[in-house]
Amino acid sequence: MSKATKSKRVIKVRDKFLFFIMPAIIIFIILIIVMAGILSEKMIQSLSEDALDSSLNNQADNITSWLEKNLENFSSVKQTIEATNPDEEELQEILDSFYGYNSYAKEGIYIGTSTGELYKASDSTKTSGNITSEDWYKDGLTRVNLNYGQTYTDYKGDSIISASGIINLNRDDLMVLAADLSLDQISIIVNSGVKMDNAYSFLVDTNDNTILAHPDTSLVSTNINSSSDKLLSGVAKKIDNQDYNKEEINNYLVSLTQIDGTDWVLVSYIKKDIVMSSIYVLIKKLAIIAVIAILLTSGVIIVIVNYLIKPISKISDGVTAMADGDFTISINSSSNDEIGIMSDKVEDFIVRMRDMLKNVALESDKLQDQSRTSDVVAKSMYEASEKQAKAMQNLNSTVDELAKAVNEIAINAQTLTEVVSDTRSNSAKANESMQESVEISKQGKTDMEKLSFAMTQIQKSIEELLLSINKVGDASEQITGIVGLIGEIAEETNLLSLNASIEAARAGEAGKGFAVVAGEIGKLAQNSADNAQNIAKLIEQIRNLISDVVTQANTSAENIQSNTVLIDTAVETFDKIYENIATSNNLVTDMINGVTKVDDVATNVAAISEEQAASADEILETSKQMVEQAENITRNSEDVAANSEELADTSEKLTSYVSKFKLESDDEE
């Protein structure tokens, strides 16, 4: 065992286990207590809010019920008066009879008219200035059925709410029936109707945020908007925003609700500390329970850990003994858990190590014998390797000469390949030129054929032109005949006009008009004769021109015929040229194919030569390596001999190492 191992501080598994498990359990218990406290706090707060809402709704229902009950009472009085349709005296009697009927309406029932009159009970102290300007009168004019208006302070300083509505007594002026209710009863409901202990309520008119009822009477009729109290100012903000949801304001749990049929809002509140006081007691109890649970749990865990860790101590002692070289120990465990499995495996390891060390001792003895035999074999290998090295050197010289010869063949084959490659390149260029010549001759042949066809067409056109010209000549002959006929007619007409003139002269005065007509006819006949002569001259000129054109057309036709013969000859010549060029092209193509085959053969020869040269180089390199290996074998043989001696020394040392382990007990020895 090394000094570092001896000086190393040992921490038991038991201590480590407790170090990690105890804080985790303590934290777990604390978390449970904290979660229980938080959940209890939320639950109690929720229950308190529900209780506050229940109390608030109960008070609101009581206020609504009280208002509706009084409103029904006043409505029944109104219906009674309308049903009797009384005169003024009867009306007064009715009002007097209902005075004191409702204890909350101290002034009884009263009626105001649009003329400013006020009908009331005789014992009533109700006073009024200008009735039509009173709020209760103006509110009443807006409805037939009785309903409440806004709260106000009367001349006595009491908070009053009036129920008013139009009453129909079949009179000319408008009449409004009204009754005043004191809010004292509402204050009683607000202050004493709270079901929840330590909770309070107050009533606010949302029209002007005035407090109508409050446990602190000094705050009644004050405006919560101008209050410095944080609770009242917070409630004012919620009312202004028409937010009637539950909320915590200045450490108060606050709940709001609107009274049906009015503009009033009832507010209930309780201090949060009062609600949470039971939570604080519960948290203290939970803390005490947590401490007790931690102590009990710690004790139980320590006992369990000691019981579970005890078998591990036996394993630790056994491993320590093995580290000191004692393999005679035995670890037995009756446990059937993971620790029992670990003990069994350590016991198996001890047995296997004990057997293995014994075998190592036996093998070390055999190793000594084998090392002596290896020494003899190594010397024999050394002598054989020297002979092999000499033979490999001779083989190396022979292969070197072979490699030189193969390299020369490869160089010559490479030169042949380059020459053939150049020839193939030139042949390819010649093939390209021949292909161009073939294409050019083919195009020339095509052009000559087109030219021959065009000359044939021209010849046909000339022949058609000659036919047309001949037709024109025939037509001019016909025109000449017609012109001659016109001339004869003009001469006869001229003779007739002369005869007519003679006859007109004979007739005297009676024939003067006829003489004038005959003269005009004579002039017309003379003009016709002159024009006919001119036309005859023109036609004669046309005939001469047509004759010249026919002559020239015949000459052109003969020339075209000659050119057509020459073009046909040229086409035949181009056909022969094209056939010769095509034949030459095929020969060049065959020559290129032959050169390509020669190039392939030369390339293969060069490749084979290079492969043979490479193979020769590889053989040469291999022979060199074999020479080196032979030399290495010689050196290794020397090393084997030396190693065999070292192996003998190692086997002796191995035997001495194994002897340090205690493999058998003193009794077995």
XYZ file of C-alpha atoms in Angstrom:
669
model
C 0.000 0.000 0.000
C 1.415 3.407 -1.016
C 1.917 6.335 1.311
C -0.706 8.340 -0.573
C -3.257 5.607 0.074
C -2.395 5.457 3.766
C -2.628 9.228 4.241
C -5.891 9.571 2.272
C -8.873 10.527 4.450
C -11.552 7.817 4.495
C -15.225 8.841 4.572
C -17.663 6.044 5.286
C -20.513 5.285 2.912
C -22.896 5.607 5.867
C -21.774 9.190 6.460
C -22.024 10.069 2.754
C -25.471 8.523 2.512
C -26.708 10.429 5.546
C -25.030 13.609 4.275
C -27.099 13.522 1.086
C -30.348 11.906 2.225
C -30.941 13.920 5.397
C -30.894 17.402 3.756
C -33.137 16.091 0.968
C -35.692 14.776 3.475
C -35.538 17.979 5.530
C -36.047 20.086 2.396
C -38.896 17.818 1.303
C -40.686 18.151 4.666
C -40.170 21.925 4.655
C -41.579 22.132 1.123
C -44.630 20.126 2.183
C -45.192 22.458 5.151
C -44.725 25.553 2.960
C -47.090 24.218 0.287
C -49.649 23.331 2.966
C -49.376 26.848 4.378
C -49.748 28.466 0.945
C -52.712 26.280 0.000
C -54.330 26.879 3.389
C -53.823 30.617 3.019
C -55.431 30.602 -0.419
C -58.261 28.394 0.797
C -59.000 30.542 3.856
C -58.804 33.728 1.794
C -61.186 32.199 -0.757
C -63.581 31.109 1.990
C -63.376 34.559 3.581
C -64.095 36.229 0.253
C -67.069 33.902 -0.274
C -68.350 34.664 3.233
C -67.883 38.383 2.590
C -69.789 38.063 -0.706
C -72.556 36.117 1.015
C -72.896 38.765 3.716
C -72.798 41.521 1.088
C -75.491 39.875 -1.050
C -77.666 39.316 2.021
C -77.433 42.994 2.947
C -78.128 44.038 -0.648
C -81.169 41.757 -0.743
C -82.433 43.254 2.529
C -82.025 46.803 1.205
C -83.720 45.906 -2.092
C -86.531 44.142 -0.254
C -87.079 47.119 2.055
C -87.172 49.570 -0.874
C -89.542 47.390 -2.907
C -91.832 46.840 0.082
C -92.181 50.584 0.642
C -92.599 51.188 -3.081
C -95.444 48.655 -3.192
C -97.030 50.385 -0.223
C -96.906 53.773 -1.903
C -98.148 52.301 -5.198
C -101.192 50.803 -3.473
C -102.029 54.218 -1.993
C -101.677 55.774 -5.453
C -104.003 53.163 -6.974
C -106.545 53.742 -4.221
C -106.583 57.492 -4.823
C -106.872 57.046 -8.603
C -109.696 54.537 -8.159
C -111.803 56.872 -5.991
C -111.110 59.950 -8.166
C -111.749 62.256 -5.143
C -112.383 65.952 -5.035
C -110.151 68.199 -2.940
C -111.893 67.485 0.383
C -111.934 63.753 -0.225
C -108.301 63.895 -1.310
C -107.385 65.632 1.933
C -109.218 62.995 3.948
C -107.393 60.222 2.111
C -104.007 61.853 2.705
C -104.836 62.305 6.388
C -105.915 58.687 6.675
C -102.632 57.403 5.268
C -100.531 59.673 7.477
C -98.544 57.467 9.861
C -99.546 54.364 7.880
C -95.856 53.830 6.903
C -93.507 54.539 9.800
C -90.595 55.081 7.445
C -92.456 57.844 5.513
C -92.697 60.318 8.390
C -94.256 63.077 6.255
C -96.848 60.729 4.784
C -98.089 60.872 1.185
C -98.178 64.238 -0.616
C -99.140 65.454 -4.105
C -97.725 68.379 -6.089
C -99.375 70.014 -9.107
C -98.085 71.896 -12.115
C -99.808 75.012 -10.738
C -97.586 74.932 -7.647
C -100.125 73.522 -5.175
C -99.068 70.967 -2.539
C -101.558 68.459 -1.095
C -100.383 66.762 2.133
C -101.665 65.368 5.399
C -102.803 67.919 7.913
C -100.237 66.802 10.478
C -97.370 66.731 7.963
C -94.609 69.296 8.338
C -93.608 68.927 4.687
C -92.702 72.314 3.238
C -91.755 73.312 -0.243
C -90.984 76.444 -2.188
C -91.452 76.234 -5.923
C -92.853 72.736 -6.315
C -92.216 72.491 -10.044
C -88.497 73.018 -9.458
C -88.238 70.265 -6.839
C -86.266 67.155 -7.881
C -88.978 64.748 -6.699
C -91.567 66.587 -8.856
C -89.372 66.649 -11.954
C -88.445 62.968 -11.495
C -92.112 62.059 -11.063
C -93.093 63.751 -14.315
C -90.883 61.272 -16.175
C -92.833 58.149 -15.122
C -96.356 56.897 -14.424
C -95.368 54.089 -12.053
C -93.758 55.081 -8.794
C -89.993 54.773 -8.563
C -87.143 56.190 -6.531
C -85.103 59.221 -7.506
C -81.770 60.482 -6.254
C -81.005 60.914 -2.564
C -80.854 64.391 -1.075
C -80.649 66.143 2.294
C -83.822 67.752 3.562
C -84.168 70.947 5.557
C -83.532 68.960 8.763
C -80.218 67.627 7.460
C -81.507 64.056 7.106
C -80.684 61.899 4.062
C -83.902 61.373 2.134
C -84.943 59.394 -0.950
C -88.258 60.163 -2.633
C -90.532 57.792 -4.541
C -92.627 59.713 -7.077
C -94.797 59.255 -10.166
C -97.662 60.859 -12.099
C -101.131 60.368 -10.597
C -104.186 60.629 -12.825
C -107.144 62.387 -11.167
C -108.730 63.596 -14.433
C -107.738 67.206 -13.850
C -106.295 69.789 -16.192
C -103.066 70.281 -14.287
C -100.361 67.596 -13.965
C -100.157 66.005 -10.558
C -97.262 64.033 -9.031
C -97.694 61.761 -5.992
C -94.603 61.342 -3.796
C -93.411 60.028 -0.441
C -90.133 60.591 1.402
C -88.177 57.742 2.972
C -85.541 58.352 5.617
C -82.346 56.372 5.103
C -82.034 55.616 8.817
C -83.404 52.112 8.290
C -80.911 51.522 5.470
C -78.120 52.605 7.831
C -79.370 50.011 10.325
C -79.346 47.312 7.619
C -75.875 48.345 6.460
C -74.360 48.544 9.942
C -76.037 45.613 11.683
C -76.734 43.240 8.806
C -73.124 42.066 8.356
C -73.025 38.306 8.957
C -69.236 37.949 8.898
C -67.383 38.699 12.120
C -65.115 41.755 12.072
C -66.460 42.774 8.647
C -68.069 46.160 7.922
C -70.161 47.735 5.150
C -71.018 51.166 3.806
C -73.388 52.440 1.107
C -72.359 54.879 -1.668
C -74.498 56.905 -4.087
C -72.681 56.589 -7.446
C -74.201 59.821 -8.775
C -71.852 61.917 -6.651
C -69.927 59.201 -4.699
C -71.519 60.330 -1.420
C -71.598 57.933 1.526
C -75.236 57.222 2.456
C -74.553 54.841 5.343
C -71.405 53.994 7.281
C -70.496 52.528 10.691
C -68.635 55.779 11.328
C -71.480 58.314 11.285
C -69.004 61.154 10.799
C -68.355 59.871 7.280
C -72.028 59.877 6.256
C -72.788 62.458 3.520
C -69.051 62.847 2.781
C -67.565 62.327 -0.687
C -65.188 59.378 -1.009
C -63.362 61.025 -3.931
C -61.962 63.671 -1.600
C -61.219 61.243 1.233
C -57.616 60.742 2.346
C -58.424 57.234 3.505
C -56.726 54.777 1.087
C -59.588 52.303 1.397
C -62.242 54.891 0.495
C -60.151 56.401 -2.324
C -59.507 52.898 -3.729
C -63.247 52.149 -3.655
C -63.885 55.484 -5.395
C -61.594 54.476 -8.276
C -63.382 51.142 -8.703
C -66.810 52.842 -8.677
C -65.639 55.425 -11.235
C -64.423 52.559 -13.446
C -67.659 50.606 -12.749
C -65.466 47.745 -11.591
C -67.427 45.798 -8.974
C -65.113 42.785 -8.781
C -63.492 41.624 -5.541
C -60.110 43.174 -4.829
C -57.561 43.723 -2.059
C -57.239 47.430 -1.211
C -54.778 48.702 1.416
C -54.624 45.278 3.138
C -58.447 45.011 3.127
C -60.478 42.374 1.317
C -63.153 44.421 -0.466
C -66.346 43.247 -2.194
C -68.857 45.479 -4.028
C -72.369 45.056 -5.422
C -74.965 47.396 -6.915
C -78.417 47.693 -5.343
C -81.093 46.820 -7.934
C -83.322 49.704 -9.021
C -80.987 52.360 -7.559
C -77.670 54.059 -8.222
C -76.306 52.789 -4.932
C -73.298 50.525 -4.417
C -72.907 48.497 -1.228
C -69.295 47.917 -0.137
C -68.195 45.263 2.412
C -64.651 44.991 3.724
C -62.541 43.190 6.311
C -58.898 43.457 7.337
C -56.765 40.784 5.704
C -54.718 40.341 8.897
C -57.871 39.292 10.749
C -58.652 36.725 8.047
C -55.080 35.444 8.049
C -54.722 35.242 11.849
C -55.867 31.618 11.814
C -53.322 30.906 9.083
C -50.490 32.191 11.248
C -51.541 29.847 14.067
C -51.747 26.973 11.593
C -48.271 27.741 10.229
C -46.798 27.657 13.747
C -48.394 24.275 14.367
C -47.150 22.983 11.025
C -43.617 24.164 11.861
C -43.690 22.235 15.158
C -44.980 19.166 13.333
C -42.196 19.556 10.753
C -39.478 19.632 13.445
C -40.911 16.523 15.111
C -41.192 14.770 11.729
C -37.580 15.636 10.863
C -36.294 14.255 14.178
C -38.308 11.039 13.927
C -37.411 10.539 10.271
C -33.711 11.143 10.981
C -33.687 8.510 13.743
C -35.431 5.933 11.584
C -33.111 6.608 8.635
C -29.972 6.273 10.793
C -31.130 2.872 12.122
C -32.000 1.646 8.613
C -28.729 2.896 7.117
C -26.649 1.199 9.836
C -28.468 -2.067 9.166
C -27.978 -1.807 5.393
C -24.350 -0.630 5.496
C -23.091 -3.366 7.889
C -22.512 -5.976 5.079
C -20.611 -3.357 3.063
C -18.091 -3.045 5.930
C -17.279 -6.742 5.576
C -16.719 -6.282 1.846
C -14.480 -3.267 2.526
C -12.329 -5.276 4.991
C -11.995 -8.082 2.455
C -10.954 -5.718 -0.350
C -8.372 -4.125 1.975
C -6.899 -7.564 2.746
C -6.720 -8.351 -0.985
C -4.905 -5.071 -1.566
C -2.327 -6.244 1.003
C -1.853 -9.515 -0.940
C -3.880 -11.853 1.252
C -6.098 -14.067 -0.941
C -6.790 -16.614 1.807
C -9.721 -14.579 3.125
C -13.368 -15.515 2.596
C -16.419 -13.193 2.445
C -19.735 -14.802 3.307
C -23.073 -12.978 3.217
C -26.568 -14.227 3.930
C -28.170 -11.156 2.324
C -30.243 -11.665 -0.837
C -30.128 -8.052 -2.068
C -27.590 -6.121 -4.162
C -25.083 -6.140 -1.268
C -25.404 -9.935 -1.021
C -24.779 -10.190 -4.775
C -21.729 -7.911 -4.381
C -20.362 -10.139 -1.550
C -20.813 -13.273 -3.658
C -19.077 -11.645 -6.630
C -16.126 -10.511 -4.463
C -15.845 -14.059 -3.057
C -15.828 -15.420 -6.629
C -13.141 -12.887 -7.554
C -10.949 -13.962 -4.624
C -11.229 -17.622 -5.645
C -10.452 -16.860 -9.300
C -7.504 -14.621 -8.405
C -6.148 -17.301 -6.063
C -6.348 -19.920 -8.834
C -4.942 -17.509 -11.417
C -1.922 -16.623 -9.298
C -1.213 -20.309 -8.743
C -1.385 -20.861 -12.495
C 0.912 -17.884 -13.070
C 3.475 -19.502 -10.765
C 3.261 -22.741 -12.746
C 3.456 -20.914 -16.076
C 6.534 -18.973 -14.955
C 8.350 -22.275 -14.400
C 7.373 -23.413 -17.889
C 8.496 -20.058 -19.240
C 11.995 -20.623 -17.944
C 12.218 -23.949 -19.792
C 10.908 -22.388 -23.011
C 13.394 -19.523 -22.787
C 16.278 -21.988 -22.819
C 14.838 -23.735 -25.892
C 14.306 -20.352 -27.643
C 17.960 -19.503 -27.165
C 19.031 -22.595 -29.134
C 16.503 -21.914 -31.920
C 17.575 -18.269 -32.196
C 21.169 -19.210 -32.854
C 20.098 -21.601 -35.657
C 17.918 -18.865 -37.216
C 20.840 -16.463 -37.184
C 23.032 -18.780 -39.279
C 20.212 -19.464 -41.797
C 19.389 -15.777 -42.175
C 22.983 -14.922 -43.090
C 22.864 -17.416 -45.989
C 19.510 -16.082 -47.155
C 20.820 -12.494 -47.158
C 23.636 -13.365 -49.558
C 21.235 -15.147 -51.969
C 18.866 -12.157 -51.962
C 21.696 -9.762 -52.835
C 22.470 -11.811 -55.988
C 18.761 -11.804 -56.935
C 18.691 -8.052 -56.457
C 21.463 -7.497 -59.028
C 19.674 -9.651 -61.662
C 16.358 -7.868 -61.205
C 18.091 -4.476 -61.479
C 19.406 -5.306 -64.977
C 15.951 -6.597 -66.024
C 14.343 -3.335 -64.902
C 16.750 -1.256 -67.010
C 15.912 -3.282 -70.183
C 12.165 -2.969 -69.621
C 12.504 0.797 -69.078
C 14.238 1.189 -72.490
C 11.370 -0.725 -74.171
C 8.847 1.514 -72.454
C 10.654 4.676 -73.636
C 10.678 3.460 -77.298
C 6.996 2.486 -77.102
C 6.183 5.926 -75.744
C 8.021 7.565 -78.687
C 6.048 5.403 -81.154
C 2.824 6.428 -79.453
C 3.660 10.120 -79.819
C 4.477 9.731 -83.563
C 1.244 7.828 -84.224
C -0.690 10.401 -82.230
C 0.723 13.238 -84.378
C -0.137 11.289 -87.560
C -3.693 10.762 -86.331
C -3.981 14.470 -85.591
C -2.836 15.410 -89.140
C -5.179 12.805 -90.633
C -8.039 14.303 -88.683
C -7.225 17.750 -90.099
C -7.081 16.305 -93.652
C -10.405 14.602 -93.032
C -11.905 17.917 -91.942
C -10.601 19.639 -95.125
C -11.934 16.803 -97.290
C -15.308 17.046 -95.571
C -15.384 20.769 -96.356
C -14.509 20.037 -100.036
C -17.314 17.481 -100.223
C -19.778 19.965 -98.798
C -18.574 22.726 -101.193
C -18.782 20.452 -104.274
C -22.179 19.244 -103.131
C -23.351 22.848 -102.801
C -21.881 23.730 -106.276
C -23.678 20.779 -107.805
C -26.933 21.929 -106.242
C -26.424 25.511 -107.463
C -25.692 24.339 -111.068
C -28.844 22.226 -111.048
C -30.826 25.248 -109.877
C -29.203 27.377 -112.645
C -30.060 24.781 -115.331
C -33.653 24.715 -114.131
C -33.771 28.556 -114.202
C -32.435 28.678 -117.808
C -35.095 26.175 -118.855
C -37.760 28.369 -117.330
C -36.317 31.449 -119.096
C -36.399 29.601 -122.431
C -40.045 28.706 -121.873
C -40.806 32.344 -120.993
C -39.119 33.560 -124.245
C -41.192 31.127 -126.279
C -44.374 32.335 -124.573
C -43.247 35.940 -125.228
C -42.823 35.194 -128.968
C -46.333 33.783 -129.102
C -47.680 36.901 -127.362
C -45.778 39.197 -129.760
C -47.148 37.294 -132.768
C -50.637 37.708 -131.362
C -49.977 41.454 -131.011
C -48.856 41.554 -134.698
C -52.041 39.801 -135.795
C -54.087 42.249 -133.727
C -52.275 45.220 -135.328
C -53.138 43.817 -138.814
C -56.781 43.664 -137.775
C -56.571 47.224 -136.416
C -55.063 48.347 -139.772
C -58.069 46.843 -141.592
C -60.462 48.576 -139.239
C -58.656 51.912 -139.704
C -58.890 51.516 -143.497
C -62.590 50.845 -143.172
C -62.919 53.980 -141.023
C -61.111 56.005 -143.739
C -63.454 54.709 -146.428
C -66.448 55.555 -144.244
C -65.025 59.052 -143.651
C -64.599 59.587 -147.448
C -68.165 58.455 -148.135
C -69.407 60.655 -145.285
C -67.498 63.584 -146.770
C -69.122 62.962 -150.175
C -72.517 62.787 -148.565
C -71.867 66.082 -146.707
C -70.903 67.724 -150.051
C -74.078 66.440 -151.654
C -76.059 67.715 -148.676
C -74.429 71.127 -148.960
C -75.296 71.249 -152.660
C -78.894 70.308 -151.959
C -79.053 72.898 -149.146
C -77.779 75.581 -151.506
C -80.486 74.645 -153.957
C -83.090 74.882 -151.236
C -82.155 78.483 -150.501
C -83.142 79.985 -147.199
C -84.947 76.833 -146.181
C -81.824 74.757 -146.533
C -79.390 77.043 -144.627
C -79.713 75.099 -141.366
C -79.246 71.844 -143.198
C -76.227 73.329 -144.951
C -74.615 74.139 -141.588
C -75.172 70.552 -140.377
C -73.811 69.174 -143.606
C -70.737 71.371 -143.177
C -70.112 70.077 -139.644
C -70.535 66.501 -140.833
C -68.064 67.152 -143.576
C -65.525 68.528 -141.061
C -66.075 65.504 -138.810
C -65.590 63.141 -141.721
C -62.380 64.964 -142.691
C -61.081 64.725 -139.086
C -61.945 61.036 -138.967
C -60.068 60.471 -142.203
C -57.022 62.356 -140.884
C -57.059 60.397 -137.588
C -57.420 57.141 -139.448
C -54.295 57.972 -141.446
C -52.390 58.829 -138.245
C -53.509 55.566 -136.623
C -52.406 53.677 -139.718
C -48.946 55.280 -139.454
C -48.695 54.401 -135.743
C -49.754 50.837 -136.352
C -47.146 50.587 -139.091
C -44.502 51.738 -136.574
C -45.794 49.200 -134.024
C -45.553 46.457 -136.630
C -41.950 47.422 -137.320
C -41.145 47.421 -133.563
C -42.854 44.061 -133.102
C -40.796 42.681 -135.949
C -37.611 43.902 -134.246
C -38.728 42.432 -130.892
C -39.457 39.093 -132.518
C -36.025 39.110 -134.087
C -34.317 39.920 -130.756
C -36.444 37.354 -128.891
C -35.429 34.665 -131.357
C -31.796 35.647 -130.887
C -32.194 35.481 -127.056
C -33.890 32.108 -127.320
C -30.999 30.760 -129.382
C -28.461 32.166 -126.834
C -30.411 30.684 -123.895
C -30.521 27.343 -125.692
C -26.731 27.447 -126.080
C -26.241 28.402 -122.393
C -28.581 25.620 -121.298
C -26.406 23.078 -123.128
C -23.265 24.515 -121.462
C -24.922 24.461 -118.004
C -25.977 20.829 -118.456
C -22.360 20.015 -119.328
C -21.173 21.868 -116.179
C -23.694 19.940 -114.034
C -22.342 16.640 -115.353
C -18.786 17.846 -114.612
C -19.768 18.817 -111.028
C -21.338 15.358 -110.573
C -18.043 13.717 -111.471
C -16.117 16.094 -109.166
C -18.509 15.309 -106.274
C -18.153 11.546 -106.834
C -14.319 11.802 -106.904
C -14.250 13.936 -103.731
C -16.625 11.536 -101.944
C -14.391 8.612 -102.909
C -11.320 10.510 -101.634
C -13.180 11.270 -98.392
C -13.916 7.570 -97.840
C -10.246 6.727 -98.447
C -9.129 9.398 -95.964
C -11.635 8.063 -93.408
C -10.283 4.536 -93.830
C -6.746 5.890 -93.452
C -7.716 7.698 -90.209
C -9.302 4.509 -88.855
C -6.109 2.620 -89.653
C -3.992 5.275 -87.936
C -6.341 5.102 -84.926
C -5.839 1.344 -84.694
C -2.068 1.835 -84.934
C -2.341 4.498 -82.204
C -4.326 2.128 -79.985
C -1.798 -0.646 -80.519
C 1.107 1.723 -79.814
C -0.669 3.028 -76.718
C -1.268 -0.515 -75.483
C 2.360 -1.402 -76.143
C 3.479 1.699 -74.253
C 1.094 0.942 -71.387
C 2.220 -2.668 -71.205
C 5.842 -1.557 -71.339
C 5.234 0.935 -68.559
C 3.447 -1.724 -66.509
C 6.334 -4.107 -67.091
C 8.775 -1.369 -66.137
C 6.724 -0.639 -63.033
C 6.554 -4.354 -62.259
C 10.288 -4.615 -62.729
C 10.747 -1.673 -60.382
C 8.422 -3.304 -57.890
C 10.328 -6.580 -58.193
C 13.563 -4.671 -57.719
C 12.113 -2.834 -54.738
C 10.753 -6.108 -53.367
C 14.131 -7.766 -53.764
C 15.719 -4.859 -51.932
C 13.139 -5.209 -49.196
C 13.785 -8.941 -49.058
C 17.478 -8.229 -48.678
C 16.658 -5.787 -45.916
C 14.287 -8.334 -44.344
C 16.990 -10.969 -44.493
C 19.333 -8.576 -42.774
C 16.566 -7.744 -40.278
C 15.996 -11.458 -39.664
C 19.690 -11.796 -38.953
C 19.536 -8.910 -36.509
C 16.267 -10.192 -35.036
C 17.829 -13.594 -34.548
C 20.453 -11.922 -32.459
C 17.675 -10.049 -30.624
C 15.742 -13.310 -30.078
C 18.785 -14.839 -28.506
C 19.141 -11.811 -26.273
C 15.387 -11.796 -25.512
C 15.435 -15.453 -24.570
C 18.007 -14.629 -21.945
C 15.874 -11.688 -20.755
C 12.813 -13.988 -20.745
C 14.577 -16.324 -18.386
C 15.307 -13.402 -16.081
C 11.658 -12.244 -16.344
C 10.329 -15.680 -15.424
C 12.503 -15.676 -12.338
C 11.200 -12.213 -11.369
C 7.575 -13.315 -12.023
C 8.084 -16.259 -9.708
C 9.397 -13.950 -7.022
C 6.364 -11.612 -7.455
C 3.850 -14.448 -7.158
C 5.556 -15.681 -4.028
C 4.634 -12.401 -2.327
C 0.884 -13.291 -2.461
C -0.529 -15.486 0.278
C -2.477 -18.164 -1.581
C -2.855 -20.838 1.100
C -3.641 -20.627 4.787
C -1.137 -21.738 7.395
C -3.155 -24.915 8.088
C -3.069 -25.970 4.404
C 0.658 -25.386 4.256
